[in-house]
XYZ file of C-alpha atoms in Angstrom:
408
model
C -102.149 15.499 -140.947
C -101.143 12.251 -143.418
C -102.712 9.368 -142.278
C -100.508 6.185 -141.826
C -101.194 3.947 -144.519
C -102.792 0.424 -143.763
C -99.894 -1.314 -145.069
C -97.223 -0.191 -142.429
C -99.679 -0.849 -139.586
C -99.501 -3.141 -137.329
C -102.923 -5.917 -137.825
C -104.472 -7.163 -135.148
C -107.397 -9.520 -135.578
C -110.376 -10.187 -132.889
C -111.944 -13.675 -133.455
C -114.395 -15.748 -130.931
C -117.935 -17.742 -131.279
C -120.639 -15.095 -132.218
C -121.644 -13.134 -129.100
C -118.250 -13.320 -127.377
C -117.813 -9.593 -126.627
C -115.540 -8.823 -129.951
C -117.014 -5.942 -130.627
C -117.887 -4.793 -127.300
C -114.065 -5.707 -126.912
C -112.908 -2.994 -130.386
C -115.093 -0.434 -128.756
C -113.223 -0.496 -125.429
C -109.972 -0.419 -126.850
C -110.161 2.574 -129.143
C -112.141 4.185 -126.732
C -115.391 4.626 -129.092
C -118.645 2.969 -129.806
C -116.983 2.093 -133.323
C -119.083 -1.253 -133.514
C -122.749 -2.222 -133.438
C -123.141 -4.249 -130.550
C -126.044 -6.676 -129.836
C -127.351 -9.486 -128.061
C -128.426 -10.883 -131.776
C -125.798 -13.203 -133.091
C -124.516 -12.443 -136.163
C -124.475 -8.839 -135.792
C -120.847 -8.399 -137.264
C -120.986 -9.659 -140.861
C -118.208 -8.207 -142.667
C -115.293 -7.867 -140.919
C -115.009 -4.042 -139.053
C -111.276 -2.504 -139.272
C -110.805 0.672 -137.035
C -107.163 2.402 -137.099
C -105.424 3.961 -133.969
C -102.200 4.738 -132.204
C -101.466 2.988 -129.219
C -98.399 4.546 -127.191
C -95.382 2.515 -127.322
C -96.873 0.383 -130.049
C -97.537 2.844 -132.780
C -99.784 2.853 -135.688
C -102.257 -0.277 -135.749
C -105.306 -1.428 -137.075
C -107.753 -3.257 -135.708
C -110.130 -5.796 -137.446
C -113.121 -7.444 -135.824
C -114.843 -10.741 -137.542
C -117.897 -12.490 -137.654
C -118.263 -15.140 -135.070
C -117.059 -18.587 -135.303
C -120.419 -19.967 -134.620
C -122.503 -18.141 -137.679
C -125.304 -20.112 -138.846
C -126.857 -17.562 -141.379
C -127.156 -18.337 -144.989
C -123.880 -16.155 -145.475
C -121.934 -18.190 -143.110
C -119.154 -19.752 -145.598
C -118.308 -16.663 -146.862
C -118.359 -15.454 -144.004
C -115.785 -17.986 -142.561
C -113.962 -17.159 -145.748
C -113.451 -13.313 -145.110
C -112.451 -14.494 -141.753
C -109.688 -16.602 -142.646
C -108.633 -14.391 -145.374
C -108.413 -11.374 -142.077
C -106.236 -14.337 -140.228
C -103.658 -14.656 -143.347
C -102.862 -11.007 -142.917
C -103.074 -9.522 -139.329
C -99.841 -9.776 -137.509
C -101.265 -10.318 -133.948
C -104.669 -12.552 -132.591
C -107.205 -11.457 -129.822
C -109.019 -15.010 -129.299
C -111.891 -13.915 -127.349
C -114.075 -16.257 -124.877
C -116.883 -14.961 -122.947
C -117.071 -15.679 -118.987
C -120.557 -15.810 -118.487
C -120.728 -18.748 -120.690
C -117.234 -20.209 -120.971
C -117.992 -22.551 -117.817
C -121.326 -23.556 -119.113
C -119.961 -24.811 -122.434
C -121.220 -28.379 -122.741
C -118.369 -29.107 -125.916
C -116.395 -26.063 -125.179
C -113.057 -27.798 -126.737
C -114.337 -28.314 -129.588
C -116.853 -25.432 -130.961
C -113.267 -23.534 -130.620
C -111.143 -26.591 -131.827
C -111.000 -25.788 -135.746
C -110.551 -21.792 -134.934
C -107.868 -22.484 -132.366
C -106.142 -25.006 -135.316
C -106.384 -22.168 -137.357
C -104.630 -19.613 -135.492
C -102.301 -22.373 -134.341
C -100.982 -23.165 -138.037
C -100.492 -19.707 -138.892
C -98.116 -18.922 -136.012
C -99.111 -15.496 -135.367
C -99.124 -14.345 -131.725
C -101.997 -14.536 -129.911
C -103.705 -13.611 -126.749
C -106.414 -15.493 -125.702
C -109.100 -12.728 -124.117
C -111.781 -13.460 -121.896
C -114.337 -10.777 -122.090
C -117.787 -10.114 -119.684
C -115.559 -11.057 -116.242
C -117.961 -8.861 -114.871
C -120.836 -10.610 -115.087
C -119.369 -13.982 -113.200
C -118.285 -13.882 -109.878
C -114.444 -14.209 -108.994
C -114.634 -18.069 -107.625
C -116.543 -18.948 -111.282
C -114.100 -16.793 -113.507
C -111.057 -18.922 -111.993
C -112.625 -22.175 -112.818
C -113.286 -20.217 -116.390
C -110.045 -19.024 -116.451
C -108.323 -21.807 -115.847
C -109.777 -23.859 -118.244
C -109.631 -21.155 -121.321
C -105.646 -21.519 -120.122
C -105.640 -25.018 -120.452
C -107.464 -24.903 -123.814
C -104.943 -21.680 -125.394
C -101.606 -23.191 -124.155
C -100.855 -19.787 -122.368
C -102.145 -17.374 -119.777
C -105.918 -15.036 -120.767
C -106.221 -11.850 -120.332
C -109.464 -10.677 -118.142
C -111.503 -7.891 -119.303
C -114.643 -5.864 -118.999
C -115.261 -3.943 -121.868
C -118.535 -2.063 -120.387
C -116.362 -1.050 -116.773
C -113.140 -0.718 -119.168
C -111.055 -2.844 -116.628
C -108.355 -4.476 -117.757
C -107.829 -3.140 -120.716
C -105.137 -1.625 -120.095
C -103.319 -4.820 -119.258
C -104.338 -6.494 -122.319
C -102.878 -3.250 -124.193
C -99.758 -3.689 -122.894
C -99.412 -7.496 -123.254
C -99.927 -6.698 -127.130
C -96.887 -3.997 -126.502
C -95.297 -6.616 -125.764
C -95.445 -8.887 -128.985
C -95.342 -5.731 -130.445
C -91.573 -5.183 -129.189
C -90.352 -8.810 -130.415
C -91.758 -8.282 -133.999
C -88.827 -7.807 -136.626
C -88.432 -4.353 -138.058
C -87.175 -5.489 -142.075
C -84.704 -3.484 -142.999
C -85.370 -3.062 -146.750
C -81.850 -1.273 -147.644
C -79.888 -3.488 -145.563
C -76.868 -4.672 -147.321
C -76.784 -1.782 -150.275
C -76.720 1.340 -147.870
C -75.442 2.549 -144.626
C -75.613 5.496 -142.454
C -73.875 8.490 -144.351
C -74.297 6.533 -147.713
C -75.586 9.426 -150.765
C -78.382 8.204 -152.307
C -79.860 9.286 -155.467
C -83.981 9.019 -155.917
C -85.205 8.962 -159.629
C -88.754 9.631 -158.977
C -90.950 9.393 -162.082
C -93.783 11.854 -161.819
C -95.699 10.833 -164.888
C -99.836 9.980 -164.935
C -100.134 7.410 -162.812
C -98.527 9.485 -159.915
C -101.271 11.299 -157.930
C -100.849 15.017 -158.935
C -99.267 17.260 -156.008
C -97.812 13.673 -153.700
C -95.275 11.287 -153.974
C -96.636 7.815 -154.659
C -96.154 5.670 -151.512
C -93.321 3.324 -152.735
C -91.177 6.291 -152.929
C -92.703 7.935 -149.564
C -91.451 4.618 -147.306
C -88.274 4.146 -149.432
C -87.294 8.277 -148.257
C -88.432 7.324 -144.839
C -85.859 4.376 -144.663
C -83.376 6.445 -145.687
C -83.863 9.305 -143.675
C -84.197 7.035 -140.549
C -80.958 5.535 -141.414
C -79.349 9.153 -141.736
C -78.156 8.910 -145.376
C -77.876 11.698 -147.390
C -80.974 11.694 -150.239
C -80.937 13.497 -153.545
C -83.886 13.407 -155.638
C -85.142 13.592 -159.732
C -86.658 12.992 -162.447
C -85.766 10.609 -165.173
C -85.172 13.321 -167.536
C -82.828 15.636 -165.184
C -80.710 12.237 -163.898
C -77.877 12.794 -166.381
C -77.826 16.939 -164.944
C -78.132 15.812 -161.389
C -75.316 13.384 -161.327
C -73.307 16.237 -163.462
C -73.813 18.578 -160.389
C -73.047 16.096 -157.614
C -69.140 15.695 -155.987
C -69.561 12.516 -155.133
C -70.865 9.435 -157.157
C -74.004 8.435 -155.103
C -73.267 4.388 -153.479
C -77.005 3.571 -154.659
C -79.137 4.810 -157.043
C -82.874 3.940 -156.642
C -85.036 4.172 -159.903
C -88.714 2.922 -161.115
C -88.554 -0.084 -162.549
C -89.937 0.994 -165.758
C -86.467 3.201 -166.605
C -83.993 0.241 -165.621
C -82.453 0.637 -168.992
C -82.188 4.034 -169.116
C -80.897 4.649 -165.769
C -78.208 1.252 -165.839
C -76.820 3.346 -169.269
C -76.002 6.542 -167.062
C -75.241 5.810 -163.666
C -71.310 5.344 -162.897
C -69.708 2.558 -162.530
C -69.027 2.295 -158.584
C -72.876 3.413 -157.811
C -75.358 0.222 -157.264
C -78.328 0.352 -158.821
C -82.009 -0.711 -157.540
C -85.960 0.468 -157.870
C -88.647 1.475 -155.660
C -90.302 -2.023 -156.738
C -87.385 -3.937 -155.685
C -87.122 -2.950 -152.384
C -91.114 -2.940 -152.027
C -90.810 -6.423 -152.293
C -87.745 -7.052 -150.147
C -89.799 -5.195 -147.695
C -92.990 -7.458 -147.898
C -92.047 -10.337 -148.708
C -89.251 -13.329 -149.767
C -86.844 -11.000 -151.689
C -84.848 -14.292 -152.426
C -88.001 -16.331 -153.758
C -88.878 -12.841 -156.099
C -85.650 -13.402 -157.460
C -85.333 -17.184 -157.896
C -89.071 -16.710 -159.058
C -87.632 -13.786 -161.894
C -85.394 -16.640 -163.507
C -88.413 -18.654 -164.229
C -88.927 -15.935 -167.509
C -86.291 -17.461 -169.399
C -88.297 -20.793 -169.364
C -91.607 -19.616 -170.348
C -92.921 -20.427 -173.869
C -96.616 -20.084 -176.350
C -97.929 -22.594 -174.391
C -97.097 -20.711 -170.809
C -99.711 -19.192 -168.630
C -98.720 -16.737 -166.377
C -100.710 -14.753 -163.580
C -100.562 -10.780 -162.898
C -101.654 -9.627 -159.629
C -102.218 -6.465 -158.103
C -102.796 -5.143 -154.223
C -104.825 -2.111 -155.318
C -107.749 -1.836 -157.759
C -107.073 1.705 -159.172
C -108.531 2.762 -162.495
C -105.922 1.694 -164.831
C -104.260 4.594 -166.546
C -103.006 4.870 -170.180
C -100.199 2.668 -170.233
C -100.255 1.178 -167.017
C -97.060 -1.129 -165.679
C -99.544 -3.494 -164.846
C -101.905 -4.261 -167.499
C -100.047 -2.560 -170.110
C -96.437 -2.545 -169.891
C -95.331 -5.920 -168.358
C -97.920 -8.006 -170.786
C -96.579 -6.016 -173.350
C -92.853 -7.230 -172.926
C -94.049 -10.767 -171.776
C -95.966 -10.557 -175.619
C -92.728 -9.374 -177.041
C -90.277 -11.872 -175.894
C -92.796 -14.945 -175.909
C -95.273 -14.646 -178.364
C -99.227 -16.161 -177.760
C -98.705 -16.413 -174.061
C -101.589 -16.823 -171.965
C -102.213 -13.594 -169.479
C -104.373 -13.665 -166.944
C -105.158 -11.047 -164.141
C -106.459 -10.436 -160.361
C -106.626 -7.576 -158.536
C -106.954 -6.223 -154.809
C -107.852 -9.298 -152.659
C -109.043 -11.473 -155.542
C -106.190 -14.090 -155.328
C -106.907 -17.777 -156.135
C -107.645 -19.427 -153.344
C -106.184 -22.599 -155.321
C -103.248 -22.201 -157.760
C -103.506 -26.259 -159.024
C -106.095 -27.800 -160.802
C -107.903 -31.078 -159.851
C -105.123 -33.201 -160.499
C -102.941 -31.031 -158.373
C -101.094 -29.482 -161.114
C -99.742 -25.851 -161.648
C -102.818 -23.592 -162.857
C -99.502 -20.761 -163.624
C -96.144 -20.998 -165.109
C -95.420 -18.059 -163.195
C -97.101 -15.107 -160.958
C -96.002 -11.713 -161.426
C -96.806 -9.411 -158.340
C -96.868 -5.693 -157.778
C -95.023 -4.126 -155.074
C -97.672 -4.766 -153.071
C -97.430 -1.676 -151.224
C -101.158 -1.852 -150.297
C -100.251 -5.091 -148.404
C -98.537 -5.591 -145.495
C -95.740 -7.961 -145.253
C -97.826 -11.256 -143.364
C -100.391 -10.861 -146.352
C -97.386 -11.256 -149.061
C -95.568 -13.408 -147.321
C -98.562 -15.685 -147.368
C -99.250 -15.180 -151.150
C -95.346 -16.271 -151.880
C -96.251 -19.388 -149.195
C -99.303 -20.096 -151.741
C -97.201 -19.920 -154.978
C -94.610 -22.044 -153.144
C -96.667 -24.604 -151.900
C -98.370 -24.772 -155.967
C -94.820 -25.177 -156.866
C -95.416 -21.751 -158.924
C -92.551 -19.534 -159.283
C -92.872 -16.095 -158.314
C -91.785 -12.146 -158.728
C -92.673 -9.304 -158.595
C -92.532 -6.060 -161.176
C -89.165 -4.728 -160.592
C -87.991 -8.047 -161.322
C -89.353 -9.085 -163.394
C -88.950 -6.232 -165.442
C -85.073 -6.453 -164.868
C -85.410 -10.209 -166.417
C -87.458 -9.121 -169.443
C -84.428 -5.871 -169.916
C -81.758 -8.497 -169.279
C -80.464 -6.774 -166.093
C -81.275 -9.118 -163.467
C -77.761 -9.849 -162.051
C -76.725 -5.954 -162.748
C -79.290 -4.763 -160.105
C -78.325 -5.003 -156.196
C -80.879 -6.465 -153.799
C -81.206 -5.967 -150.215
């Protein structure tokens, strides 16, 4: 059975001071000692991700960090890998511990800069208090009622060694769950009924014998939105369309064959690629675009960042490292290229006197992402006052196709 990738799972992040219960708290709800658990503090050092399906939820994934309250050598970093889990999880667990909750002497604020945290990021959270076994009832109201007071909203009691109330807490993060927007990434350029025609390069950077996993969640779309779907190859479009009765109302193509595939298709068929609607479905489709006009101002003297989600091994003529800088190189001679990959984004796009470090950032799809983590990169770029796109775009800019190409 195919695994559901990372990217279209829901993220849920456990936080809490070291020795909390987080762990004991991951191991209760996936129903396996998945965790090392320990009296030591610091035991969790890296966040821990563990995937599952909960009913009426779906497919999530679960990430448990180190404590707020670290005081090994590694501790920055570790508060670093922390926030960087915060930045992309869609939901919070903020876990307190009963048995020690009451006792806190500056309670407030050892959670203070956490709680600011989760607070500025607006993600949903439940705070979770965790060992309510170990108290007795009359202490875990006074707890309760003051880890209430603190989170601005009703706790959730658990016990992850009797498993009691974890089924509550399960369906209270149903519940988010249910209010979360489903993004519609072929709203506005196909309906139900609507032929669609898939030009699906299978060339070396495709894994041999699978579809890559733009084009997987793009055919899922559609078939969930009970259009008709035709697929090809770049080579067989023209014979394809030939056999067809009807002109298809959208053709989707990779980016890379824009040109090729704007000179066939006919004239009442709308025209898009994989990498298009990858970013329309994880992030600011209207900031990629504003961010693909930026192109036409760069010069020699322009610097411009390439990032990618994944680290694969680059292949002969990759988009990425090969292709795009080639066309940047092309149109605007001596500009300055630099690259990141996976999770190694800058943590600060100006330099010390606040200026833009980039002219632009070009992104991939970002289909190893999921949409909170690129939505935060674009929030980055923004804030920077850095323009930026993404390949399909920016691709479409460098081919001089930009306005020809429909966008969700």
């Amino acid at each position: 059975m195919t695994q559901t990738p990372n990217s279209l799972r829901i993220h849920i992040g456990i936080f809490g001071r070291t020795n909390s219960g987080k762990s004991s708290l991951l191991n209760a709800l996936t129903n396996q000692n998945f965790s090392i658990v320990s009296d030591e503090a610091g035991t969790t050092t890296d966040p821990v991700n563990k995937t599952m399906e909960i009913r009426g939820v779906g497919p999530v994934l679960f990430t448990d960090t180190a404590g707020f309250e670290d005081k090994t050598v590694l501790s920055e970093k570790r508060l670093e890998k922390a926030v960087d889990v915060l930045n992309r999880i869609d939901i919070v667990l903020l876990v307190f511990s009963a048995d020690e909750s009451d006792e806190f002497t500056d309670f407030e604020n050892e959670n203070a800069f956490w709680f600011s945290k989760i607070m500025e990021s607006k993600k949903p959270y439940i705070p979770v208090i965790t060992k309510v076994d170990k108290i007795s009832e009359e202490k875990l109201k006074s707890v309760k009622m003051r880890i209430d007071s603190f989170a601005k909203k009703p706790s959730v009691g658990v016990s992850s060694l009797k498993k009691s109330g974890i089924e509550n807490l399960i369906e209270k993060i149903r519940q988010i769950a249910d209010k979360m927007p489903c993004v519609s990434f072929t709203e506005n350029i196909c309906k139900t009924g609507d032929l669609v025609l898939l030009v699906m390069p299978q060339d070396i950077q495709a894994p041999k014998g699978r579809l890559i996993l733009p084009q997987v969640h793009v055919l899922r779309e559609l078939l969930d939105k009970k259009c008709i779907v035709v697929s090809c190859t770049a080579d067989g479009m023209q014979q394809t369309l030939n056999s067809l009765k009807t002109v298809p109302s959208l053709i989707i193509v990779d980016s890379q064959v824009f040109e090729h595939a704007y000179s066939l298709k006919p004239k009442e068929s709308l025209l898009t690629s994989f990498s298009v609607l990858m970013a329309a479905s994880k992030g600011n489709i209207q900031l990629f675009k504003e961010g693909a006009f930026a192109i036409s101002k760069l010069n020699s003297s322009s610097r411009v960042l390439i990032a990618e989600a994944c680290t694969h091994i680059p292949q002969e003529e990759d988009i990425g490292r090969v292709k795009i800088p080639r066309m940047l190189q092309n149109t605007v001679p001596n500009i300055q290229i630099d690259f990141v990959r996976g999770t190694d984004f800058p943590k600060n796009l100006n330099d010390a006197n606040g200026q833009p470090l980039y002219d632009l950032i070009i992104h991939c799809g970002a289909c190893m992402f999921n949409r909170p983590y690129m939505l935060h990169r674009q929030e980055l770029a923004k804030a920077a006052n850095i323009p930026m796109t993404n390949y399909g775009l920016a691709i479409a800019a460098l081919k001089g196709i930009l306005d020809k190409i429909a966008l969700p």
